């Protein structure tokens, strides 16, 4: 369970980080400075959101914290990016940056808080400590999920007709938007069903 949600979370987050620049540049028409300010707001919000994720884990459970934060992520992507955001609406992207901060923190915070539990439960059940194997496998899963996501994003951009440093067609812009929305939302949705 933990490795599966972690792999799906890393995959979705990598698609997010890969596609944000393309979406913000081409679909939203933002300058490098505007994108930097949104990334800065997101980073600051993530620092604050880490306390929120911790509070959710303590008040409810780690699984419930995952469900709440990932549901917020999915709704934010589908509603704000899929249907509301239009070219030049930078305010929508600041709202997006703040709302997604909770889920972005949860992608690493929740699974990494569960992995030590797996080590302890395994020792309790088997009498053996295999933390090296578990943490090593986790690192491999993280790298593999990120590598696959980058490949999927690249293949997706090619499929929708993206051409670097050119004005994109309406078809390409729509494809980039839905690659961004669905490339993040579908893996997160799958993680909720595990």
Short mmCIF file of N, CA and C in Angstrom, two decimals:
data_model
loop_
_atom_site.label_atom_id
_atom_site.label_comp_id
_atom_site.label_asym_id
_atom_site.label_seq_id
_atom_site.Cartn_x
_atom_site.Cartn_y
_atom_site.Cartn_z
N UNK A 1 0.82 -1.20 0.00
CA UNK A 1 0.00 0.00 0.00
C UNK A 1 0.86 1.26 0.00
N UNK A 2 1.79 1.34 0.93
CA UNK A 2 2.61 2.55 1.07
C UNK A 2 3.44 2.79 -0.18
N UNK A 3 4.07 1.74 -0.70
CA UNK A 3 4.90 1.90 -1.90
C UNK A 3 4.05 2.30 -3.10
N UNK A 4 2.86 1.77 -3.18
CA UNK A 4 1.98 2.09 -4.32
C UNK A 4 1.53 3.55 -4.29
N UNK A 5 1.09 4.03 -3.12
CA UNK A 5 0.67 5.44 -3.08
C UNK A 5 1.87 6.37 -3.27
N UNK A 6 3.02 5.95 -2.77
CA UNK A 6 4.22 6.76 -2.94
C UNK A 6 4.60 6.85 -4.43
N UNK A 7 4.59 5.71 -5.12
CA UNK A 7 4.93 5.70 -6.55
C UNK A 7 3.95 6.55 -7.35
N UNK A 8 2.67 6.40 -7.08
CA UNK A 8 1.66 7.19 -7.80
C UNK A 8 1.78 8.68 -7.46
N UNK A 9 2.05 8.98 -6.21
CA UNK A 9 2.23 10.37 -5.80
C UNK A 9 3.44 11.02 -6.46
N UNK A 10 4.57 10.29 -6.48
CA UNK A 10 5.77 10.82 -7.12
C UNK A 10 5.55 10.98 -8.62
N UNK A 11 4.87 10.01 -9.23
CA UNK A 11 4.57 10.09 -10.67
C UNK A 11 3.74 11.35 -10.94
N UNK A 12 2.67 11.54 -10.19
CA UNK A 12 1.79 12.70 -10.39
C UNK A 12 2.53 14.01 -10.13
N UNK A 13 3.32 14.04 -9.08
CA UNK A 13 4.05 15.26 -8.74
C UNK A 13 5.09 15.59 -9.81
N UNK A 14 5.71 14.58 -10.38
CA UNK A 14 6.69 14.83 -11.45
C UNK A 14 6.00 15.36 -12.70
N UNK A 15 4.84 14.80 -13.04
CA UNK A 15 4.06 15.34 -14.17
C UNK A 15 3.71 16.80 -13.86
N UNK A 16 3.28 17.06 -12.63
CA UNK A 16 2.93 18.42 -12.21
C UNK A 16 4.11 19.37 -12.44
N UNK A 17 5.26 19.03 -11.90
CA UNK A 17 6.42 19.91 -11.99
C UNK A 17 6.92 20.06 -13.43
N UNK A 18 6.79 19.00 -14.21
CA UNK A 18 7.21 19.05 -15.61
C UNK A 18 6.27 19.91 -16.44
N UNK A 19 4.98 19.72 -16.27
CA UNK A 19 4.00 20.38 -17.13
C UNK A 19 3.67 21.80 -16.70
N UNK A 20 3.94 22.16 -15.45
CA UNK A 20 3.62 23.51 -14.98
C UNK A 20 4.26 24.59 -15.85
N UNK A 21 5.52 24.43 -16.14
CA UNK A 21 6.23 25.45 -16.91
C UNK A 21 5.61 25.60 -18.30
N UNK A 22 5.30 24.49 -18.95
CA UNK A 22 4.69 24.55 -20.28
C UNK A 22 3.30 25.19 -20.21
N UNK A 23 2.51 24.74 -19.25
CA UNK A 23 1.15 25.28 -19.11
C UNK A 23 1.17 26.76 -18.78
N UNK A 24 1.99 27.14 -17.80
CA UNK A 24 2.06 28.55 -17.39
C UNK A 24 2.56 29.43 -18.53
N UNK A 25 3.55 28.95 -19.28
CA UNK A 25 4.12 29.74 -20.37
C UNK A 25 3.18 29.86 -21.56
N UNK A 26 2.76 28.73 -22.08
CA UNK A 26 2.01 28.72 -23.33
C UNK A 26 0.50 28.93 -23.14
N UNK A 27 -0.10 28.23 -22.21
CA UNK A 27 -1.54 28.35 -22.03
C UNK A 27 -1.94 29.63 -21.30
N UNK A 28 -1.17 29.98 -20.28
CA UNK A 28 -1.53 31.13 -19.45
C UNK A 28 -0.81 32.41 -19.88
N UNK A 29 0.22 32.29 -20.70
CA UNK A 29 0.92 33.46 -21.21
C UNK A 29 1.73 34.21 -20.17
N UNK A 30 2.27 33.50 -19.19
CA UNK A 30 3.02 34.15 -18.11
C UNK A 30 4.48 34.36 -18.50
N UNK A 31 5.05 35.42 -17.95
CA UNK A 31 6.49 35.68 -18.12
C UNK A 31 7.26 34.83 -17.12
N UNK A 32 8.57 34.77 -17.29
CA UNK A 32 9.41 34.03 -16.35
C UNK A 32 9.27 34.60 -14.93
N UNK A 33 9.20 35.91 -14.82
CA UNK A 33 9.05 36.55 -13.51
C UNK A 33 7.74 36.19 -12.84
N UNK A 34 6.66 36.18 -13.61
CA UNK A 34 5.35 35.80 -13.04
C UNK A 34 5.36 34.35 -12.60
N UNK A 35 5.97 33.47 -13.41
CA UNK A 35 6.06 32.06 -13.01
C UNK A 35 6.87 31.92 -11.73
N UNK A 36 7.96 32.65 -11.65
CA UNK A 36 8.81 32.58 -10.44
C UNK A 36 8.04 33.01 -9.20
N UNK A 37 7.21 34.04 -9.34
CA UNK A 37 6.44 34.50 -8.18
C UNK A 37 5.41 33.45 -7.75
N UNK A 38 4.81 32.76 -8.71
CA UNK A 38 3.85 31.70 -8.38
C UNK A 38 4.57 30.54 -7.69
N UNK A 39 5.74 30.16 -8.22
CA UNK A 39 6.51 29.08 -7.60
C UNK A 39 6.95 29.47 -6.19
N UNK A 40 7.28 30.75 -5.98
CA UNK A 40 7.68 31.22 -4.66
C UNK A 40 6.50 31.12 -3.69
N UNK A 41 5.32 31.57 -4.12
CA UNK A 41 4.12 31.48 -3.28
C UNK A 41 3.83 30.02 -2.95
N UNK A 42 3.96 29.15 -3.94
CA UNK A 42 3.74 27.72 -3.70
C UNK A 42 4.74 27.17 -2.70
N UNK A 43 5.99 27.55 -2.82
CA UNK A 43 7.01 27.08 -1.89
C UNK A 43 6.75 27.54 -0.46
N UNK A 44 6.38 28.79 -0.30
CA UNK A 44 6.07 29.32 1.04
C UNK A 44 4.82 28.62 1.60
N UNK A 45 3.81 28.47 0.74
CA UNK A 45 2.58 27.78 1.17
C UNK A 45 2.87 26.34 1.56
N UNK A 46 3.79 25.69 0.85
CA UNK A 46 4.16 24.31 1.20
C UNK A 46 4.81 24.23 2.57
N UNK A 47 5.65 25.21 2.90
CA UNK A 47 6.28 25.23 4.22
C UNK A 47 5.23 25.32 5.33
N UNK A 48 4.21 26.11 5.09
CA UNK A 48 3.12 26.25 6.06
C UNK A 48 2.23 25.00 6.05
N UNK A 49 1.97 24.49 4.84
CA UNK A 49 1.08 23.33 4.69
C UNK A 49 1.65 22.08 5.35
N UNK A 50 2.96 21.99 5.48
CA UNK A 50 3.56 20.83 6.14
C UNK A 50 3.01 20.67 7.56
N UNK A 51 2.77 21.81 8.23
CA UNK A 51 2.18 21.73 9.57
C UNK A 51 0.73 21.24 9.50
N UNK A 52 0.02 21.64 8.43
CA UNK A 52 -1.36 21.18 8.22
C UNK A 52 -1.43 19.69 7.99
N UNK A 53 -0.51 19.17 7.18
CA UNK A 53 -0.48 17.72 6.93
C UNK A 53 -0.17 16.98 8.22
N UNK A 54 0.78 17.48 8.98
CA UNK A 54 1.12 16.86 10.27
C UNK A 54 -0.08 16.86 11.20
N UNK A 55 -0.81 17.97 11.24
CA UNK A 55 -2.00 18.06 12.08
C UNK A 55 -3.06 17.05 11.65
N UNK A 56 -3.27 16.92 10.33
CA UNK A 56 -4.24 15.94 9.83
C UNK A 56 -3.83 14.51 10.21
N UNK A 57 -2.53 14.21 10.09
CA UNK A 57 -2.04 12.88 10.45
C UNK A 57 -2.29 12.58 11.93
N UNK A 58 -2.05 13.57 12.77
CA UNK A 58 -2.22 13.37 14.22
C UNK A 58 -3.69 13.34 14.63
N UNK A 59 -4.49 14.20 14.03
CA UNK A 59 -5.89 14.31 14.42
C UNK A 59 -6.72 13.12 13.92
N UNK A 60 -6.42 12.66 12.72
CA UNK A 60 -7.19 11.57 12.13
C UNK A 60 -6.28 10.34 12.01
N UNK A 61 -5.71 10.15 10.85
CA UNK A 61 -4.74 9.08 10.61
C UNK A 61 -3.95 9.47 9.37
N UNK A 62 -2.88 8.75 9.13
CA UNK A 62 -2.07 9.04 7.95
C UNK A 62 -2.86 8.78 6.68
N UNK A 63 -3.62 7.71 6.68
CA UNK A 63 -4.43 7.38 5.49
C UNK A 63 -5.49 8.47 5.25
N UNK A 64 -6.14 8.91 6.30
CA UNK A 64 -7.15 9.96 6.17
C UNK A 64 -6.51 11.27 5.70
N UNK A 65 -5.33 11.57 6.21
CA UNK A 65 -4.61 12.77 5.76
C UNK A 65 -4.33 12.67 4.26
N UNK A 66 -3.94 11.49 3.81
CA UNK A 66 -3.69 11.27 2.37
C UNK A 66 -4.98 11.49 1.58
N UNK A 67 -6.06 10.90 2.03
CA UNK A 67 -7.33 11.02 1.31
C UNK A 67 -7.78 12.48 1.21
N UNK A 68 -7.70 13.21 2.30
CA UNK A 68 -8.15 14.61 2.31
C UNK A 68 -7.29 15.46 1.38
N UNK A 69 -5.98 15.37 1.54
CA UNK A 69 -5.09 16.24 0.77
C UNK A 69 -5.11 15.91 -0.72
N UNK A 70 -5.18 14.65 -1.06
CA UNK A 70 -5.18 14.26 -2.47
C UNK A 70 -6.52 14.61 -3.12
N UNK A 71 -7.61 14.50 -2.38
CA UNK A 71 -8.91 14.94 -2.92
C UNK A 71 -8.89 16.44 -3.23
N UNK A 72 -8.28 17.22 -2.34
CA UNK A 72 -8.14 18.66 -2.58
C UNK A 72 -7.33 18.89 -3.86
N UNK A 73 -6.26 18.12 -4.03
CA UNK A 73 -5.43 18.26 -5.24
C UNK A 73 -6.23 17.97 -6.50
N UNK A 74 -6.95 16.86 -6.51
CA UNK A 74 -7.71 16.47 -7.70
C UNK A 74 -8.74 17.53 -8.05
N UNK A 75 -9.51 17.96 -7.06
CA UNK A 75 -10.54 18.98 -7.31
C UNK A 75 -9.90 20.27 -7.81
N UNK A 76 -8.79 20.66 -7.21
CA UNK A 76 -8.11 21.89 -7.63
C UNK A 76 -7.66 21.81 -9.08
N UNK A 77 -7.05 20.71 -9.46
CA UNK A 77 -6.60 20.56 -10.84
C UNK A 77 -7.76 20.55 -11.82
N UNK A 78 -8.76 19.74 -11.54
CA UNK A 78 -9.87 19.61 -12.50
C UNK A 78 -10.65 20.91 -12.61
N UNK A 79 -10.99 21.51 -11.47
CA UNK A 79 -11.83 22.71 -11.50
C UNK A 79 -11.03 23.94 -11.93
N UNK A 80 -9.95 24.24 -11.21
CA UNK A 80 -9.22 25.48 -11.50
C UNK A 80 -8.49 25.44 -12.85
N UNK A 81 -7.74 24.40 -13.08
CA UNK A 81 -6.95 24.34 -14.32
C UNK A 81 -7.81 23.85 -15.48
N UNK A 82 -8.60 22.82 -15.24
CA UNK A 82 -9.40 22.25 -16.32
C UNK A 82 -10.50 23.16 -16.84
N UNK A 83 -11.15 23.91 -15.93
CA UNK A 83 -12.34 24.65 -16.38
C UNK A 83 -12.33 26.16 -16.11
N UNK A 84 -11.57 26.64 -15.15
CA UNK A 84 -11.64 28.06 -14.81
C UNK A 84 -10.50 28.87 -15.42
N UNK A 85 -9.27 28.40 -15.30
CA UNK A 85 -8.10 29.18 -15.71
C UNK A 85 -8.14 29.54 -17.20
N UNK A 86 -7.98 30.82 -17.46
CA UNK A 86 -7.92 31.33 -18.84
C UNK A 86 -6.63 32.14 -18.98
N UNK A 87 -6.19 32.33 -20.20
CA UNK A 87 -4.96 33.07 -20.46
C UNK A 87 -4.95 34.40 -19.72
N UNK A 88 -3.84 34.63 -19.01
CA UNK A 88 -3.65 35.90 -18.32
C UNK A 88 -4.25 35.99 -16.93
N UNK A 89 -4.99 34.99 -16.48
CA UNK A 89 -5.61 35.04 -15.15
C UNK A 89 -4.62 34.58 -14.08
N UNK A 90 -3.71 35.44 -13.77
CA UNK A 90 -2.66 35.08 -12.82
C UNK A 90 -3.21 34.85 -11.42
N UNK A 91 -4.27 35.54 -11.04
CA UNK A 91 -4.85 35.38 -9.70
C UNK A 91 -5.31 33.93 -9.48
N UNK A 92 -5.85 33.32 -10.51
CA UNK A 92 -6.29 31.92 -10.41
C UNK A 92 -5.10 31.02 -10.11
N UNK A 93 -3.95 31.34 -10.69
CA UNK A 93 -2.77 30.52 -10.46
C UNK A 93 -2.19 30.69 -9.07
N UNK A 94 -2.36 31.88 -8.48
CA UNK A 94 -1.94 32.05 -7.08
C UNK A 94 -2.84 31.22 -6.16
N UNK A 95 -4.13 31.20 -6.44
CA UNK A 95 -5.05 30.35 -5.67
C UNK A 95 -4.66 28.89 -5.86
N UNK A 96 -4.36 28.51 -7.10
CA UNK A 96 -3.90 27.15 -7.42
C UNK A 96 -2.65 26.81 -6.60
N UNK A 97 -1.68 27.72 -6.55
CA UNK A 97 -0.43 27.49 -5.83
C UNK A 97 -0.68 27.24 -4.35
N UNK A 98 -1.60 27.98 -3.77
CA UNK A 98 -1.89 27.82 -2.34
C UNK A 98 -2.67 26.52 -2.09
N UNK A 99 -3.69 26.27 -2.90
CA UNK A 99 -4.52 25.08 -2.68
C UNK A 99 -3.75 23.78 -2.89
N UNK A 100 -2.83 23.77 -3.84
CA UNK A 100 -2.08 22.53 -4.11
C UNK A 100 -0.96 22.29 -3.11
N UNK A 101 -0.62 23.28 -2.31
CA UNK A 101 0.51 23.13 -1.39
C UNK A 101 0.29 22.00 -0.38
N UNK A 102 -0.92 21.84 0.09
CA UNK A 102 -1.21 20.79 1.06
C UNK A 102 -0.95 19.41 0.46
N UNK A 103 -1.44 19.20 -0.76
CA UNK A 103 -1.24 17.91 -1.42
C UNK A 103 0.21 17.67 -1.80
N UNK A 104 0.91 18.72 -2.24
CA UNK A 104 2.32 18.56 -2.60
C UNK A 104 3.14 18.14 -1.40
N UNK A 105 2.83 18.68 -0.23
CA UNK A 105 3.51 18.25 0.99
C UNK A 105 3.17 16.80 1.32
N UNK A 106 1.91 16.48 1.19
CA UNK A 106 1.45 15.14 1.55
C UNK A 106 2.10 14.05 0.70
N UNK A 107 2.41 14.37 -0.55
CA UNK A 107 3.01 13.37 -1.45
C UNK A 107 4.27 12.77 -0.86
N UNK A 108 5.05 13.57 -0.17
CA UNK A 108 6.27 13.05 0.44
C UNK A 108 6.11 12.82 1.94
N UNK A 109 5.41 13.71 2.61
CA UNK A 109 5.31 13.67 4.06
C UNK A 109 4.55 12.43 4.55
N UNK A 110 3.43 12.11 3.94
CA UNK A 110 2.63 11.00 4.44
C UNK A 110 3.31 9.64 4.18
N UNK A 111 3.70 9.33 2.93
CA UNK A 111 4.37 8.04 2.75
C UNK A 111 5.67 7.90 3.55
N UNK A 112 6.47 8.99 3.62
CA UNK A 112 7.71 8.90 4.38
C UNK A 112 7.46 8.76 5.87
N UNK A 113 6.28 9.14 6.34
CA UNK A 113 5.97 8.89 7.76
C UNK A 113 5.44 7.47 7.96
N UNK A 114 4.97 6.84 6.88
CA UNK A 114 4.47 5.46 6.96
C UNK A 114 5.58 4.43 6.80
N UNK A 115 6.61 4.78 6.05
CA UNK A 115 7.67 3.81 5.75
C UNK A 115 8.36 3.32 7.03
N UNK A 116 8.73 4.18 7.98
CA UNK A 116 9.30 3.65 9.23
C UNK A 116 8.33 2.74 9.99
N UNK A 117 7.03 3.02 9.87
CA UNK A 117 6.04 2.13 10.47
C UNK A 117 6.12 0.74 9.86
N UNK A 118 6.35 0.69 8.56
CA UNK A 118 6.48 -0.61 7.87
C UNK A 118 7.68 -1.39 8.40
N UNK A 119 8.77 -0.68 8.66
CA UNK A 119 9.97 -1.33 9.22
C UNK A 119 9.64 -1.94 10.58
N UNK A 120 8.96 -1.15 11.41
CA UNK A 120 8.63 -1.63 12.75
C UNK A 120 7.63 -2.79 12.73
N UNK A 121 6.62 -2.69 11.87
CA UNK A 121 5.63 -3.77 11.78
C UNK A 121 6.28 -5.04 11.27
N UNK A 122 7.17 -4.90 10.28
CA UNK A 122 7.87 -6.08 9.77
C UNK A 122 8.71 -6.74 10.86
N UNK A 123 9.39 -5.93 11.67
CA UNK A 123 10.19 -6.50 12.76
C UNK A 123 9.30 -7.19 13.78
N UNK A 124 8.17 -6.59 14.07
CA UNK A 124 7.24 -7.19 15.03
C UNK A 124 6.74 -8.54 14.53
N UNK A 125 6.46 -8.63 13.23
CA UNK A 125 5.90 -9.86 12.66
C UNK A 125 6.96 -10.94 12.41
N UNK A 126 8.17 -10.52 11.99
CA UNK A 126 9.17 -11.51 11.59
C UNK A 126 10.35 -11.62 12.54
N UNK A 127 10.54 -10.61 13.39
CA UNK A 127 11.71 -10.60 14.27
C UNK A 127 12.96 -10.10 13.57
N UNK A 128 12.85 -9.68 12.31
CA UNK A 128 14.01 -9.19 11.56
C UNK A 128 13.84 -7.72 11.20
N UNK A 129 14.95 -7.00 11.25
CA UNK A 129 14.94 -5.59 10.81
C UNK A 129 15.51 -5.56 9.39
N UNK A 130 14.70 -5.09 8.48
CA UNK A 130 15.16 -5.02 7.09
C UNK A 130 15.00 -3.60 6.55
N UNK A 131 15.32 -2.61 7.41
CA UNK A 131 15.13 -1.22 6.98
C UNK A 131 15.97 -0.87 5.77
N UNK A 132 17.13 -1.45 5.61
CA UNK A 132 17.97 -1.18 4.45
C UNK A 132 17.27 -1.58 3.16
N UNK A 133 16.64 -2.73 3.18
CA UNK A 133 15.91 -3.21 2.00
C UNK A 133 14.70 -2.31 1.73
N UNK A 134 13.96 -1.99 2.77
CA UNK A 134 12.75 -1.17 2.60
C UNK A 134 13.11 0.23 2.10
N UNK A 135 14.09 0.88 2.72
CA UNK A 135 14.46 2.23 2.30
C UNK A 135 15.12 2.22 0.93
N UNK A 136 15.90 1.19 0.63
CA UNK A 136 16.51 1.07 -0.69
C UNK A 136 15.45 0.88 -1.77
N UNK A 137 14.48 0.03 -1.49
CA UNK A 137 13.39 -0.19 -2.44
C UNK A 137 12.58 1.09 -2.64
N UNK A 138 12.37 1.82 -1.57
CA UNK A 138 11.65 3.10 -1.67
C UNK A 138 12.38 4.07 -2.59
N UNK A 139 13.69 4.14 -2.45
CA UNK A 139 14.48 5.04 -3.31
C UNK A 139 14.37 4.63 -4.78
N UNK A 140 14.41 3.34 -5.04
CA UNK A 140 14.28 2.84 -6.42
C UNK A 140 12.89 3.18 -6.97
N UNK A 141 11.86 2.97 -6.16
CA UNK A 141 10.49 3.29 -6.58
C UNK A 141 10.37 4.77 -6.91
N UNK A 142 10.94 5.63 -6.06
CA UNK A 142 10.87 7.07 -6.29
C UNK A 142 11.55 7.45 -7.60
N UNK A 143 12.73 6.93 -7.85
CA UNK A 143 13.46 7.26 -9.07
C UNK A 143 12.76 6.71 -10.31
N UNK A 144 12.24 5.49 -10.21
CA UNK A 144 11.55 4.89 -11.35
C UNK A 144 10.27 5.65 -11.68
N UNK A 145 9.50 6.00 -10.67
CA UNK A 145 8.24 6.73 -10.90
C UNK A 145 8.52 8.08 -11.54
N UNK A 146 9.55 8.78 -11.08
CA UNK A 146 9.90 10.08 -11.65
C UNK A 146 10.38 9.94 -13.09
N UNK A 147 11.20 8.93 -13.35
CA UNK A 147 11.71 8.73 -14.72
C UNK A 147 10.59 8.38 -15.69
N UNK A 148 9.68 7.52 -15.26
CA UNK A 148 8.55 7.16 -16.12
C UNK A 148 7.66 8.37 -16.37
N UNK A 149 7.44 9.17 -15.35
CA UNK A 149 6.60 10.37 -15.50
C UNK A 149 7.21 11.36 -16.48
N UNK A 150 8.51 11.56 -16.40
CA UNK A 150 9.17 12.48 -17.33
C UNK A 150 9.04 11.95 -18.76
N UNK A 151 9.18 10.66 -18.93
CA UNK A 151 9.02 10.05 -20.26
C UNK A 151 7.59 10.22 -20.78
N UNK A 152 6.62 10.01 -19.90
CA UNK A 152 5.21 10.17 -20.28
C UNK A 152 4.92 11.62 -20.66
N UNK A 153 5.43 12.57 -19.88
CA UNK A 153 5.22 13.98 -20.19
C UNK A 153 5.84 14.34 -21.54
N UNK A 154 7.05 13.88 -21.79
CA UNK A 154 7.70 14.14 -23.07
C UNK A 154 6.96 13.53 -24.23
N UNK A 155 6.53 12.29 -24.08
CA UNK A 155 5.76 11.62 -25.14
C UNK A 155 4.42 12.32 -25.33
N UNK A 156 3.80 12.75 -24.24
CA UNK A 156 2.52 13.46 -24.33
C UNK A 156 2.66 14.78 -25.07
N UNK A 157 3.72 15.52 -24.76
CA UNK A 157 3.95 16.79 -25.45
C UNK A 157 4.17 16.57 -26.95
N UNK A 158 4.89 15.53 -27.29
CA UNK A 158 5.10 15.20 -28.70
C UNK A 158 3.78 14.83 -29.36
N UNK A 159 2.99 14.03 -28.67
CA UNK A 159 1.70 13.57 -29.21
C UNK A 159 0.73 14.73 -29.49
N UNK A 160 0.74 15.74 -28.62
CA UNK A 160 -0.19 16.86 -28.82
C UNK A 160 0.35 17.90 -29.79
N UNK A 161 1.57 17.68 -30.31
CA UNK A 161 2.11 18.57 -31.34
C UNK A 161 2.92 19.73 -30.83
N UNK A 162 3.46 19.63 -29.63
CA UNK A 162 4.27 20.72 -29.07
C UNK A 162 5.53 20.91 -29.90
N UNK A 163 5.83 22.17 -30.23
CA UNK A 163 7.07 22.56 -30.90
C UNK A 163 7.71 23.65 -30.05
N UNK A 164 8.94 23.42 -29.60
CA UNK A 164 9.62 24.34 -28.70
C UNK A 164 9.77 25.73 -29.31
N UNK A 165 9.58 26.74 -28.47
CA UNK A 165 9.80 28.15 -28.82
C UNK A 165 8.99 28.62 -30.02
N UNK A 166 7.84 28.04 -30.23
CA UNK A 166 6.94 28.45 -31.31
C UNK A 166 5.58 28.78 -30.71
N UNK A 167 4.77 29.50 -31.47
CA UNK A 167 3.38 29.71 -31.07
C UNK A 167 2.66 28.37 -31.25
N UNK A 168 1.96 27.93 -30.20
CA UNK A 168 1.31 26.62 -30.23
C UNK A 168 -0.09 26.75 -30.83
N UNK A 169 -0.53 25.68 -31.50
CA UNK A 169 -1.88 25.67 -32.07
C UNK A 169 -2.90 25.49 -30.94
N UNK A 170 -4.16 25.77 -31.24
CA UNK A 170 -5.23 25.58 -30.25
C UNK A 170 -5.30 24.12 -29.81
N UNK A 171 -5.10 23.21 -30.75
CA UNK A 171 -5.11 21.77 -30.44
C UNK A 171 -3.98 21.43 -29.46
N UNK A 172 -2.80 21.98 -29.70
CA UNK A 172 -1.66 21.72 -28.82
C UNK A 172 -1.89 22.30 -27.44
N UNK A 173 -2.42 23.52 -27.37
CA UNK A 173 -2.70 24.14 -26.07
C UNK A 173 -3.72 23.33 -25.27
N UNK A 174 -4.77 22.87 -25.94
CA UNK A 174 -5.77 22.05 -25.26
C UNK A 174 -5.14 20.73 -24.79
N UNK A 175 -4.31 20.14 -25.63
CA UNK A 175 -3.64 18.90 -25.26
C UNK A 175 -2.71 19.08 -24.08
N UNK A 176 -1.98 20.20 -24.06
CA UNK A 176 -1.08 20.48 -22.94
C UNK A 176 -1.87 20.68 -21.64
N UNK A 177 -2.99 21.38 -21.73
CA UNK A 177 -3.82 21.60 -20.53
C UNK A 177 -4.31 20.28 -19.97
N UNK A 178 -4.85 19.42 -20.82
CA UNK A 178 -5.41 18.17 -20.33
C UNK A 178 -4.33 17.16 -19.96
N UNK A 179 -3.16 17.24 -20.57
CA UNK A 179 -2.04 16.43 -20.14
C UNK A 179 -1.64 16.83 -18.72
N UNK A 180 -1.64 18.12 -18.45
CA UNK A 180 -1.35 18.65 -17.12
C UNK A 180 -2.41 18.19 -16.11
N UNK A 181 -3.68 18.42 -16.44
CA UNK A 181 -4.78 18.10 -15.52
C UNK A 181 -4.89 16.59 -15.28
N UNK A 182 -4.99 15.83 -16.35
CA UNK A 182 -5.22 14.39 -16.22
C UNK A 182 -3.95 13.63 -15.82
N UNK A 183 -2.80 14.12 -16.27
CA UNK A 183 -1.54 13.48 -15.90
C UNK A 183 -1.27 13.54 -14.41
N UNK A 184 -1.85 14.53 -13.75
CA UNK A 184 -1.73 14.66 -12.30
C UNK A 184 -2.92 13.99 -11.60
N UNK A 185 -4.11 14.26 -12.09
CA UNK A 185 -5.33 13.80 -11.40
C UNK A 185 -5.53 12.29 -11.44
N UNK A 186 -5.25 11.66 -12.56
CA UNK A 186 -5.49 10.22 -12.68
C UNK A 186 -4.61 9.40 -11.73
N UNK A 187 -3.29 9.65 -11.68
CA UNK A 187 -2.50 8.89 -10.69
C UNK A 187 -2.93 9.14 -9.25
N UNK A 188 -3.28 10.40 -8.95
CA UNK A 188 -3.77 10.68 -7.60
C UNK A 188 -5.07 9.93 -7.33
N UNK A 189 -5.95 9.93 -8.30
CA UNK A 189 -7.21 9.20 -8.14
C UNK A 189 -6.96 7.71 -7.93
N UNK A 190 -6.04 7.14 -8.68
CA UNK A 190 -5.68 5.73 -8.50
C UNK A 190 -5.14 5.48 -7.09
N UNK A 191 -4.37 6.43 -6.57
CA UNK A 191 -3.82 6.24 -5.22
C UNK A 191 -4.91 6.21 -4.15
N UNK A 192 -6.04 6.86 -4.43
CA UNK A 192 -7.15 6.85 -3.47
C UNK A 192 -7.86 5.50 -3.46
N UNK A 193 -7.76 4.75 -4.54
CA UNK A 193 -8.48 3.49 -4.65
C UNK A 193 -7.70 2.30 -4.08
N UNK A 194 -6.47 2.55 -3.66
CA UNK A 194 -5.64 1.44 -3.14
C UNK A 194 -5.95 1.22 -1.68
#
